[in-house]
XYZ file of C-alpha atoms in Angstrom:
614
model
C 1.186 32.964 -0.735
C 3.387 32.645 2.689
C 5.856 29.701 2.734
C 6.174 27.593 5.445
C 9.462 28.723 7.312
C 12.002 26.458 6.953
C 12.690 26.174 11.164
C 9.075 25.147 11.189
C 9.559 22.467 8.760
C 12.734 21.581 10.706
C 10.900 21.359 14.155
C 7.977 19.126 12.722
C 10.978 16.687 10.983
C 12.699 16.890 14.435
C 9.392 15.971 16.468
C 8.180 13.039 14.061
C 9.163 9.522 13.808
C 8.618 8.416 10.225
C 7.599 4.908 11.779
C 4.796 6.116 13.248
C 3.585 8.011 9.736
C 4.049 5.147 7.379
C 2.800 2.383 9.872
C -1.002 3.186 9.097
C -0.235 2.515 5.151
C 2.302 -0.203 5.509
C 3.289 -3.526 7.892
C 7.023 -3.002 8.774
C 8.678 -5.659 10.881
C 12.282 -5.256 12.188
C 15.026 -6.928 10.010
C 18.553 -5.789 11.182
C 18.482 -2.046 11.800
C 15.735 -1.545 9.508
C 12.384 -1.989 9.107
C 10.492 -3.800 6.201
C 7.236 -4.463 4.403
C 5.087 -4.610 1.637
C 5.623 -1.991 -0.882
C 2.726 0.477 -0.876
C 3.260 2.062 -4.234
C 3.542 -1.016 -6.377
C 2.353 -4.420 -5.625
C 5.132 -7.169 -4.971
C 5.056 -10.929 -2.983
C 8.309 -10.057 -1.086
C 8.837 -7.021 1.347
C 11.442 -4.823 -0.560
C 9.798 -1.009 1.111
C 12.450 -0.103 3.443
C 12.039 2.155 6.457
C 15.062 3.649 8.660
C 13.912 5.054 11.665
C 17.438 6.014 12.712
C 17.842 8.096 9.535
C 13.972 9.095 9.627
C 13.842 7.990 5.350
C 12.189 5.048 3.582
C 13.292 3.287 0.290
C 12.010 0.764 -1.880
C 14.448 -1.532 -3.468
C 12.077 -2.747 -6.615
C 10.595 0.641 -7.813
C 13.181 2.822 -6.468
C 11.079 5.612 -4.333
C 12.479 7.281 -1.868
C 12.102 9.885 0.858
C 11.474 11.652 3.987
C 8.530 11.366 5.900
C 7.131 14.475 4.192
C 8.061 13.104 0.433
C 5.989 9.684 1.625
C 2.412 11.699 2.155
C 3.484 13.200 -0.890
C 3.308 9.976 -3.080
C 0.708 8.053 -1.082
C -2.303 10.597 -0.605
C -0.965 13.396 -4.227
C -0.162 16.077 -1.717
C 2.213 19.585 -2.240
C 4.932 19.659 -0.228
C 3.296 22.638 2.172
C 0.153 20.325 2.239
C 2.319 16.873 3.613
C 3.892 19.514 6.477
C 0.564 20.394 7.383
C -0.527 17.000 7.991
C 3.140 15.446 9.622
C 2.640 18.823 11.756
C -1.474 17.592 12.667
C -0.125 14.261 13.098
C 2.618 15.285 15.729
C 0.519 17.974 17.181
C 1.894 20.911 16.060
C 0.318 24.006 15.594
C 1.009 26.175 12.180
C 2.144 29.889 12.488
C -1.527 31.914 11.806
C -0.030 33.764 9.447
C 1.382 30.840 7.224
C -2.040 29.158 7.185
C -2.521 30.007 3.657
C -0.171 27.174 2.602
C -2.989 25.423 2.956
C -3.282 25.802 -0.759
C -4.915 23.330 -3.700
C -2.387 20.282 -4.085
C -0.888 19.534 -7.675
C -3.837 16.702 -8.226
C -6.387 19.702 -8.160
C -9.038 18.299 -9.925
C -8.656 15.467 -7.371
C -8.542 17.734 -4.470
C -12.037 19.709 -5.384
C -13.785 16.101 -6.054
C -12.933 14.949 -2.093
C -13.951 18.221 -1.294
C -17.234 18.457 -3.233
C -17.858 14.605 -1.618
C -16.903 15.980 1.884
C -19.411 18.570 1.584
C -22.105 16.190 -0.060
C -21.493 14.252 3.215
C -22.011 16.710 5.663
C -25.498 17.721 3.758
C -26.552 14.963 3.728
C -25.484 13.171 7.084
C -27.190 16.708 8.661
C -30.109 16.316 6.625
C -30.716 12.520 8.380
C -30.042 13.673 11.697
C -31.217 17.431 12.126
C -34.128 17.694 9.886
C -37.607 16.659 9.102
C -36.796 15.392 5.909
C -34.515 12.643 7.848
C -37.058 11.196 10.027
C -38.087 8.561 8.006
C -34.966 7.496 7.612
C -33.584 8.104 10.697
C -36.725 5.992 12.216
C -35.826 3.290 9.512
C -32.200 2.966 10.837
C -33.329 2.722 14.259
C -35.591 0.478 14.036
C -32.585 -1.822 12.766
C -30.860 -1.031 16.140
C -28.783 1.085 14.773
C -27.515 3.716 17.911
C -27.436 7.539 17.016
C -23.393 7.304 18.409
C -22.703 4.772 15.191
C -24.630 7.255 12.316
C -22.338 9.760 13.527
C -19.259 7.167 13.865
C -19.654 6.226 10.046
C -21.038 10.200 9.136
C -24.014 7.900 8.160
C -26.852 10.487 6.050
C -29.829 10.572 3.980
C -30.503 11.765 0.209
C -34.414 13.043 0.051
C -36.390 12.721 -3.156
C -35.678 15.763 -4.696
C -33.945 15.403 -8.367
C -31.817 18.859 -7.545
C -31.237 19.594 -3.844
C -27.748 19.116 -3.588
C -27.243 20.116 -6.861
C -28.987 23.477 -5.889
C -26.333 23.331 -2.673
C -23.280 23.079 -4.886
C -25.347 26.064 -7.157
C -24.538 28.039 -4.145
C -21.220 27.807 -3.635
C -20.938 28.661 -7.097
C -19.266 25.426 -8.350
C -18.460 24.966 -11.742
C -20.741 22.583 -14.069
C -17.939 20.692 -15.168
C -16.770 19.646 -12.107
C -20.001 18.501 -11.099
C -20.530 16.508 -14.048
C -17.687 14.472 -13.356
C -17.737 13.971 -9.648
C -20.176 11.221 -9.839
C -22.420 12.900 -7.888
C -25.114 13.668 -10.374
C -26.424 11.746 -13.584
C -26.809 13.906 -16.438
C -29.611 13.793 -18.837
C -29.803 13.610 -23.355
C -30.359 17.536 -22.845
C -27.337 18.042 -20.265
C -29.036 18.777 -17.306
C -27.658 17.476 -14.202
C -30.255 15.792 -11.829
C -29.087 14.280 -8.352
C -27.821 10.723 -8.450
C -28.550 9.583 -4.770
C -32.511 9.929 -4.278
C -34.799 8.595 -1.507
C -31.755 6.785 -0.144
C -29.719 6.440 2.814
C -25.692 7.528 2.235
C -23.134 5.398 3.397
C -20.289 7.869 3.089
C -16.750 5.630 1.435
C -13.365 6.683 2.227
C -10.262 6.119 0.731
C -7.346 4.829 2.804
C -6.374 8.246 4.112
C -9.556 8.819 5.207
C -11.088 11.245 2.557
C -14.601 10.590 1.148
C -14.392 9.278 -2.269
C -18.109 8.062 -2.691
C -20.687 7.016 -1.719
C -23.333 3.818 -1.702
C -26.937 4.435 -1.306
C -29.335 2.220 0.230
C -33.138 2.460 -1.089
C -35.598 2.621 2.148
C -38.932 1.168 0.426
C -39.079 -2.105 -1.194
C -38.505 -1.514 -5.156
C -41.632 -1.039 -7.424
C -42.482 -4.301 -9.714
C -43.172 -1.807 -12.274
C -40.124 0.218 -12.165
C -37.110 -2.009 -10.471
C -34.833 -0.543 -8.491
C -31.262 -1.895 -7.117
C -31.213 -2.404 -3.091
C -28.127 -0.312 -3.341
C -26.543 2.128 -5.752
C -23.320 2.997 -5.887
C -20.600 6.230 -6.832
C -19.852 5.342 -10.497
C -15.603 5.461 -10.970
C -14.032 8.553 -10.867
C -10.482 9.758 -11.120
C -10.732 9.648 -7.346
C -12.568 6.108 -6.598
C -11.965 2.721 -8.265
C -13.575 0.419 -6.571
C -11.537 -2.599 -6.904
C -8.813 -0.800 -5.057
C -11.821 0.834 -2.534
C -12.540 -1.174 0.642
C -14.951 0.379 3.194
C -13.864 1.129 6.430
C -10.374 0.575 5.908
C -9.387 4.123 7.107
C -11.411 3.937 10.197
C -10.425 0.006 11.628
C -6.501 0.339 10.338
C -5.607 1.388 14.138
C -7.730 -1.769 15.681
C -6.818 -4.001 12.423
C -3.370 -3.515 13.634
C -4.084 -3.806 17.871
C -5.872 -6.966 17.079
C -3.220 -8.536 14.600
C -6.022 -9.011 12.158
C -8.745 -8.384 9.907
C -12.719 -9.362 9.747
C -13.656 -9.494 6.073
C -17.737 -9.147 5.362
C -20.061 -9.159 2.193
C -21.496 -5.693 2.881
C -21.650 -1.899 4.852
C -24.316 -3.270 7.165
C -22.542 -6.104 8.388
C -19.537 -3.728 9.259
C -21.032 -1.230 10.971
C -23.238 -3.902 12.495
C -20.010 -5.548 14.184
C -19.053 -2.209 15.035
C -21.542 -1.798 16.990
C -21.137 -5.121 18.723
C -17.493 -4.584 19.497
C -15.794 -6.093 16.292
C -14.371 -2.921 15.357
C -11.563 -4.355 12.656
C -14.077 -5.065 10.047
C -13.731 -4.028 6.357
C -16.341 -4.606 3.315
C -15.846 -5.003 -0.271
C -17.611 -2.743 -2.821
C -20.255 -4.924 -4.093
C -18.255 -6.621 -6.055
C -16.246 -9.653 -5.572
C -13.157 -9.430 -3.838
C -10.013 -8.173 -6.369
C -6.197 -8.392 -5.989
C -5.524 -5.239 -5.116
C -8.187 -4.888 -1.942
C -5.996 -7.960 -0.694
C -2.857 -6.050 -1.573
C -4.317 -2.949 0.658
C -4.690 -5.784 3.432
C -1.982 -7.835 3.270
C 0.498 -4.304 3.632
C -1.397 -3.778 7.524
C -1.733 -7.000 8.462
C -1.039 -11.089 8.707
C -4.061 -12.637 9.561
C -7.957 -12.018 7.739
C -10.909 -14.078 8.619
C -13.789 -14.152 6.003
C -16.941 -13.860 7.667
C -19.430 -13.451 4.695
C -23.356 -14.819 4.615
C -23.783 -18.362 6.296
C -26.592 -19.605 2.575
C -25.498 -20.948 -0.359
C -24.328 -17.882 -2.146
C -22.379 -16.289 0.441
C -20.357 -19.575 1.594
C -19.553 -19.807 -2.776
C -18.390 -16.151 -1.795
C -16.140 -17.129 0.880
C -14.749 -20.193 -1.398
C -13.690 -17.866 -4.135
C -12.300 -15.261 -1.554
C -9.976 -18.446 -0.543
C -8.721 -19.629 -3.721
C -7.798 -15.651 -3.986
C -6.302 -15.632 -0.845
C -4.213 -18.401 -0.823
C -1.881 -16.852 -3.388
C -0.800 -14.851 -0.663
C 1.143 -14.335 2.405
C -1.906 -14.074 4.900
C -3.180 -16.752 7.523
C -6.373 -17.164 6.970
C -9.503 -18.151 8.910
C -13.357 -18.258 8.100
C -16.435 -18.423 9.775
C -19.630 -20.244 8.773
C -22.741 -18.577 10.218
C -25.618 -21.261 11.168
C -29.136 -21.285 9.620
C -27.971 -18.935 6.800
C -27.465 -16.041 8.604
C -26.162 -13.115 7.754
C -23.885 -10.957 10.264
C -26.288 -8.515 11.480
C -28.870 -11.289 12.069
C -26.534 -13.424 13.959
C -25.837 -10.547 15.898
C -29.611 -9.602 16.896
C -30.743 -13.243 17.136
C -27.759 -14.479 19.282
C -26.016 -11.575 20.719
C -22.980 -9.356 20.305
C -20.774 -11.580 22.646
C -21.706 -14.862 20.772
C -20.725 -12.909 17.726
C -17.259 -11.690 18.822
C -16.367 -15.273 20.709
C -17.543 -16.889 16.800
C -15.075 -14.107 14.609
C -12.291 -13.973 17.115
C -12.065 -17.704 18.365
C -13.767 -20.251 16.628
C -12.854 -19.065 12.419
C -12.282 -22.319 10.770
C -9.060 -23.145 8.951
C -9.151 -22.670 4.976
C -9.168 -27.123 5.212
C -11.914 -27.119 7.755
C -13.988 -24.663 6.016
C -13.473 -26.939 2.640
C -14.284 -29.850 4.446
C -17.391 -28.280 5.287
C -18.275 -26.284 2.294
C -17.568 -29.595 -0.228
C -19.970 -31.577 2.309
C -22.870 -29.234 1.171
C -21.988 -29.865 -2.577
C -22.797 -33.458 -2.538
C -25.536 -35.730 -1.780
C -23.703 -38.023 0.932
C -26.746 -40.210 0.868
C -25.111 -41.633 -2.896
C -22.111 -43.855 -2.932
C -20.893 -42.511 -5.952
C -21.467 -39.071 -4.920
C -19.383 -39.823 -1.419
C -16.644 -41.186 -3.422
C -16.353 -37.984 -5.191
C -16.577 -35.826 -2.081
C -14.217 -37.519 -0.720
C -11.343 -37.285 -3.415
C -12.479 -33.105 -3.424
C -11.886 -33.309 0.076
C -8.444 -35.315 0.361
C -7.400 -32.280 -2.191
C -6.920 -30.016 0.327
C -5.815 -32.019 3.004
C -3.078 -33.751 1.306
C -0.458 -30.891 0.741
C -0.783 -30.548 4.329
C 2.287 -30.707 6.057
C 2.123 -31.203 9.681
C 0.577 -35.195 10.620
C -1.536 -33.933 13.625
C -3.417 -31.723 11.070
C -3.647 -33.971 8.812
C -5.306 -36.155 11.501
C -8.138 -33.661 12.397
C -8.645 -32.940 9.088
C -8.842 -37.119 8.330
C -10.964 -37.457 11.306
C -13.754 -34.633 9.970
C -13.939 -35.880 6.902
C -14.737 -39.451 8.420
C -17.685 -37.995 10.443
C -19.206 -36.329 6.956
C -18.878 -39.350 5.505
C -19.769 -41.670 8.670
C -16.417 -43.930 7.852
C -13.681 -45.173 10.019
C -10.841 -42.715 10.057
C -8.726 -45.550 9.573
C -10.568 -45.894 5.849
C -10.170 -42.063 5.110
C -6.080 -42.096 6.342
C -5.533 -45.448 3.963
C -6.982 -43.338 1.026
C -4.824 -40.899 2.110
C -1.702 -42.419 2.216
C -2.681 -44.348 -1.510
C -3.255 -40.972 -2.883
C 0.406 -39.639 -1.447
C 2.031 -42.497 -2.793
C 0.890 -42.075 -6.509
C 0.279 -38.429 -6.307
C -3.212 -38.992 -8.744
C -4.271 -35.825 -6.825
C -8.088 -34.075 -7.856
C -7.545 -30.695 -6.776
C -8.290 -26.976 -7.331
C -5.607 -25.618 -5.019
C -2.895 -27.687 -5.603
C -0.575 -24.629 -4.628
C -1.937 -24.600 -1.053
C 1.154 -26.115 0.925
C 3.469 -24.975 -1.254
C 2.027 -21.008 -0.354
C 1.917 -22.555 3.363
C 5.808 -23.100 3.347
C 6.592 -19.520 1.643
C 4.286 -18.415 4.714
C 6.982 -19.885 6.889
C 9.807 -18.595 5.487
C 11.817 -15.688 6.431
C 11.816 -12.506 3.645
C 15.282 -11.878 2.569
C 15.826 -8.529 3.078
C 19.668 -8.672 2.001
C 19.232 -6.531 -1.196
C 21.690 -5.861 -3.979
C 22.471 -2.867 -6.096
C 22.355 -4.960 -9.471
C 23.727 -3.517 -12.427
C 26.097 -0.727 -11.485
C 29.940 -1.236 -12.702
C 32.411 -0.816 -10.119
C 32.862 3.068 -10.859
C 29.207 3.702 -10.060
C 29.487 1.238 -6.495
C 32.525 3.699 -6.165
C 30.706 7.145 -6.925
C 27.565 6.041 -3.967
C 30.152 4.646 -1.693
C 32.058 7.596 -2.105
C 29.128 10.007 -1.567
C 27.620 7.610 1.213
C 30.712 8.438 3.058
C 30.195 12.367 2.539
C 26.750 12.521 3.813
C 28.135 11.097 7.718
C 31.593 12.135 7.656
C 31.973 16.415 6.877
C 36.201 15.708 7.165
C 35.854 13.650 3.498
C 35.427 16.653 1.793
C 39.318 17.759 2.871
C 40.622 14.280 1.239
C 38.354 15.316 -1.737
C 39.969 18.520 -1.872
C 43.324 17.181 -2.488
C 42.797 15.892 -5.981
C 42.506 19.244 -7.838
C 39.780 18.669 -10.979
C 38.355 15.823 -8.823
C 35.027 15.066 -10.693
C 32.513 12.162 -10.676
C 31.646 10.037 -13.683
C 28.022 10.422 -13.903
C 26.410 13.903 -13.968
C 23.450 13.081 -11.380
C 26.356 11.657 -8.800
C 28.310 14.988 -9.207
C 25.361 17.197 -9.345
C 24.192 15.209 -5.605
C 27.561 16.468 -4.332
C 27.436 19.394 -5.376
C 24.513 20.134 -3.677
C 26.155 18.793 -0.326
C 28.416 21.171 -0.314
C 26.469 23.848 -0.844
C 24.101 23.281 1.482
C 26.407 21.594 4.171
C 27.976 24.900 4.550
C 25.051 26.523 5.269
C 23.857 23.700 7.643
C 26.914 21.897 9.377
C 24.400 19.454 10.934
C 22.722 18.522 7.798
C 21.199 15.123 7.573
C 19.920 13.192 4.534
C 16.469 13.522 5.752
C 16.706 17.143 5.257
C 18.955 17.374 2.178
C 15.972 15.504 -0.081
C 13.627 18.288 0.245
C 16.606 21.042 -0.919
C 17.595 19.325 -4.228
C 15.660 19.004 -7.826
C 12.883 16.230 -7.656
C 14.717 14.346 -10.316
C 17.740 13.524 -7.510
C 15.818 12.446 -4.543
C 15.028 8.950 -4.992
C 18.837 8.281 -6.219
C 19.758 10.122 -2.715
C 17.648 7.805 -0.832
C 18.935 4.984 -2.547
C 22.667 6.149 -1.724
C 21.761 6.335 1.910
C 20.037 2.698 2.600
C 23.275 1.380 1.214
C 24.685 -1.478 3.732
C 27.268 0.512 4.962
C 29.895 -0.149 7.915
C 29.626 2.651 10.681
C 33.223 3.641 9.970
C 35.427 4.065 6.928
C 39.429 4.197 6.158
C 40.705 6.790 4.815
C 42.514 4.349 2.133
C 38.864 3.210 0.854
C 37.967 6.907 0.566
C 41.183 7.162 -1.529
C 40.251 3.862 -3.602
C 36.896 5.182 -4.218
C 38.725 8.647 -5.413
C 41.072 7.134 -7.355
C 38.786 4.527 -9.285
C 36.449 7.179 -10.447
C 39.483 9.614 -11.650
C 41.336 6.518 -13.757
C 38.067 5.825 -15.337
C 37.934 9.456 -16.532
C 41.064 9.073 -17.826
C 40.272 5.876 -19.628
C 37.596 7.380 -21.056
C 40.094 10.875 -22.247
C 42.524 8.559 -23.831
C 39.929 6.275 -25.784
C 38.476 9.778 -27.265
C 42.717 10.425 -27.929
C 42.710 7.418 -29.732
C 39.267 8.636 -31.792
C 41.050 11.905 -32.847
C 44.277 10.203 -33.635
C 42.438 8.380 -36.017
C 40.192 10.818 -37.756
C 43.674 13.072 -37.853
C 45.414 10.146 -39.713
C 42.579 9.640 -41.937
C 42.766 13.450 -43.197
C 46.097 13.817 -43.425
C 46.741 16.000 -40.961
C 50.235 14.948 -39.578
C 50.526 17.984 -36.867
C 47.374 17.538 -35.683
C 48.444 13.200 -35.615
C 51.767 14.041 -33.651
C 50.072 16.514 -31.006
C 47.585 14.014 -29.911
C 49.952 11.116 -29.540
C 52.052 13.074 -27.673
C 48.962 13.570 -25.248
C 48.032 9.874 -25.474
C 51.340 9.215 -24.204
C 51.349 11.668 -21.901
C 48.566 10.370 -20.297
C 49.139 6.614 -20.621
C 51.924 7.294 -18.464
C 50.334 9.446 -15.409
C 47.906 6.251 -15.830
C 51.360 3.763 -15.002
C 52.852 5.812 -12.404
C 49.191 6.074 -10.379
C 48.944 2.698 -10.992
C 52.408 1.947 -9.487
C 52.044 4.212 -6.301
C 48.163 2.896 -5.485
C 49.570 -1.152 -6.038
């Protein structure tokens, strides 16, 4: 296979700004000359994921990763290293040499890389099959008739599965796939005898992708109403796979990440439908949850792109109980928050058809309730206000969430709802208020709320330290920090014949400098990580995000120098003093004298470098 020249690696580096790669994956905001956010390969409260755009690298400071723009597709989407040049050199709009197209090779995640492939091809069966063919007019006339335009079935590669138990396994047949990988793709169920029948049957496909934008699975929506006799789920979905888990799975994420991040937020629903029903009335920032309850990590994948969500799910009973346990996920979390409560138990789409798309967008974009408001509201429903003991109980509920409150002209609005709910002066409701502050005898749920409201408001720290490390390792990185900006070094180096660093993996990331800085006088960092072992790069990184002055003196350089070469020679006369010892103990007198002649020897050059350097 043809590698990638290296000048056409160079020229894609040159011609991308790292920013503008990780940006889709991660929110970065500007602290000092960096930029920082969310960590996107571990999950973490405080932004420690570092990106330079002046030295084109990232770095996180809790997990340690590190790289160039082309090691960061690596990690994020299990890409080879020709595969992540391919797609920085798509991204930037460059074209690959013809005859180097065969990089275009399986990644190391194989397996993986045949199961998005065998769902890509699914797709585009079955997304033909509703469009193009007889077999897809029912369906096709189905979808319509819920107003859905042929421009969004293409938009969301929307398709249709016939009832056939082995057409697309009869398509993969073709291609000459192998059973194995069939049988765990998730595509098929598999009977007691082994036979593989189709899973998705007399449904319409709604195609899932994963954040990068690769289909992963797939959810099926039944077109007839289920049979009494023989019940059947509204909607089916992909079983897991080593390529979809769908706690971590949100659909549409891929597609609205650009308009998520023009609009500064993100619409939250219950279901596909009421996405790619708001799609198609203009709210194009929508996400859904698989089916399931919202999880920890779908926030995580949210809270990385953006700062504010609004949670619009079903306006009955069972969708605002939804929304309440979204909240009380939420909340743990550094996300403004909003919610809208749809009237007469709507759901999305049939707010949208019964009071148009404009009402709908003016509703999701404007009026979204505050996390108290919506409380206020939800709590209200909960009781019968029409019972004095019941109101009394509403109303401490209530108070809950309004006391940790901070700011008094909230407080006030809030105070003044909860008087029209419960047809009371407001004067009554602040009193309570004020009685519950003083003695703090506080019935609540989410007592966290204003404390999460202040961490909110405060400012990241983004000062990080390089805990651990004695001062001959802060010496070794400074030193090599140094080296990487400033060729000249290398002369001072030169003048301490022997000079070695302490560590192996510090002298082996120098050695490498050389080497390659000769070939390459203008060699930058972002370059040097993809010519050294795998096992170096992150450490590289690491060395390079230091907070480093611009300049240097060339008596630190010398410090640096000579702090690393007086630790060697602590550590040569403590193994003297070893041998001296294990000679005495044998009896070997010669042997005794020879090595305390070195330990003095040494304990000596010590004292005079000592003398010179103070």
């Amino acid at each position: 296979m043809a590698q990638i020249p290296a000048a056409f690696i160079e020229e894609v580096r040159q011609k991308t700004n790292i920013v503008d790669v990780i940006e889709p994956y991660v929110q970065l905001k500007k602290s000092g000359r960096n930029l920082f956010g969310l960590c996107p390969f571990h999950e973490e409260r405080t932004p420690s994921f570092s990106v330079s755009e002046e030295k084109q690298i990232f770095h996180c400071f809790s997990c340690g990763r590190g790289g160039n723009v082309f090691k960061f597709l690596m990690e994020i989407e299990s890409l080879s290293f020709p595969e992540a040049v391919i797609k920085v050199a798509e991204f930037s709009g460059l074209s690959l040499p013809a005859e180097y197209q065969a990089a275009k090779g399986p990644s190391e995640n194989q397996s993986a890389t045949l199961l998005k492939q065998d769902y890509q091809a699914a797709q585009e069966l079955y997304h033909h099959i509703l469009m193009r063919t007889q077999l897809g007019e029912t369906a096709l006339s189905y979808l319509h008739q819920r107003q859905l335009t042929d421009a969004t079935l293409e938009h969301f590669q929307i398709g249709f599965a016939p009832d056939q138990n082995q057409m697309l396994l009869s398509f993969f047949q073709v291609k000459q796939k192998e059973t194995s990988e069939l049988a765990r793709s998730g595509l098929f169920t598999q009977t007691d005898e082994g036979k593989l029948l189709d899973r998705f049957r007399d449904r319409v496909i709604f195609p899932v992708q994963d954040q990068s934008g690769d289909v992963i699975a797939f959810s099926g929506r039944i077109l007839q109403k289920p049979d009494p006799q023989r019940p059947v789920g509204k909607y089916l979905n992909s079983p897991e796979t080593e390529i979809f888990n769908k706690s971590k799975t949100l659909f549409n994420l891929a597609a609205a990440k650009k308009e998520i991040r023009q609009q500064g937020e993100v619409i939250l629903f219950e279901g596909f439908m009421d996405v790619i029903s708001a799609y198609q009335a203009g709210v194009k920032n929508g996400v859904a949850s698989m089916g399931t309850s919202l999880t920890e990590q779908q926030v995580y994948l949210l809270q990385r792109i953006t700062q504010r969500l609004i949670i619009c799910y079903d306006g009955d009973a069972p969708g605002l109980k939804a929304a309440c346990r979204a909240l009380k996920l939420l909340q743990s979390t550094s996300l403004e928050i909003g919610l809208v409560i749809l009237p007469q138990n709507q759901d999305p789409d049939e707010f949208i058809k019964s009071q148009g798309a404009q009402a709908f967008i003016q509703l999701v974009r404007h009026d979204s309730l505050s996390p108290e408001t919506f409380m206020i509201e939800y709590l209200s429903r909960q009781y019968n206000l029409n019972n004095d003991l019941e109101k009394v109980d509403y109303l401490n509920a209530a108070l809950a969430y309004i006391l940790p409150v901070q700011s008094p002209v909230q407080q006030e609005l809030y105070v003044d709802q909860l008087a029209q709910h419960l047809n009371l002066p407001s004067s009554t409701i602040r009193q309570e208020l004020q009685e519950q502050q003083k003695t703090q005898k506080i019935l609540t749920p989410v007592a966290d709320y204003g404390q999460n409201q202040a961490e909110k408001r405060s400012a990241p720290d983004h000062d990080q330290e390089y805990v651990g490390l004695d001062s001959v390792e802060k010496s070794e990185r400074n030193l090599l920090n140094i080296v990487f900006h400033n060729p000249e070094v290398l002369q001072i180096i030169d003048k301490h014949p022997g000079f070695n660093f302490v560590h192996q993996q510090y002298q082996d990331i120098f050695d490498h400098w050389v080497r390659e800085s000769l070939m390459n006088e203008h060699l930058t960092v972002a370059q040097f990580v993809d010519l050294v072992p795998a096992d170096l790069r992150d450490l590289i990184v690491a060395i390079e995000m230091m907070p480093r002055p611009d300049n240097y003196l060339p008596e630190e350089v010398q410090d640096y120098i000579t702090n690393i070469e007086q630790n060697k020679q602590r550590q040569q006369l403590q193994k003297y003093q070893v041998q001296v010892k294990q000679a005495k103990q044998i009896g070997d007198s010669q042997q005794e004298l020879e090595l305390t002649k070195k330990m003095i020897a040494l304990s000596q050059q010590m004292d005079q470098a000592k003398s010179v350097n103070n």
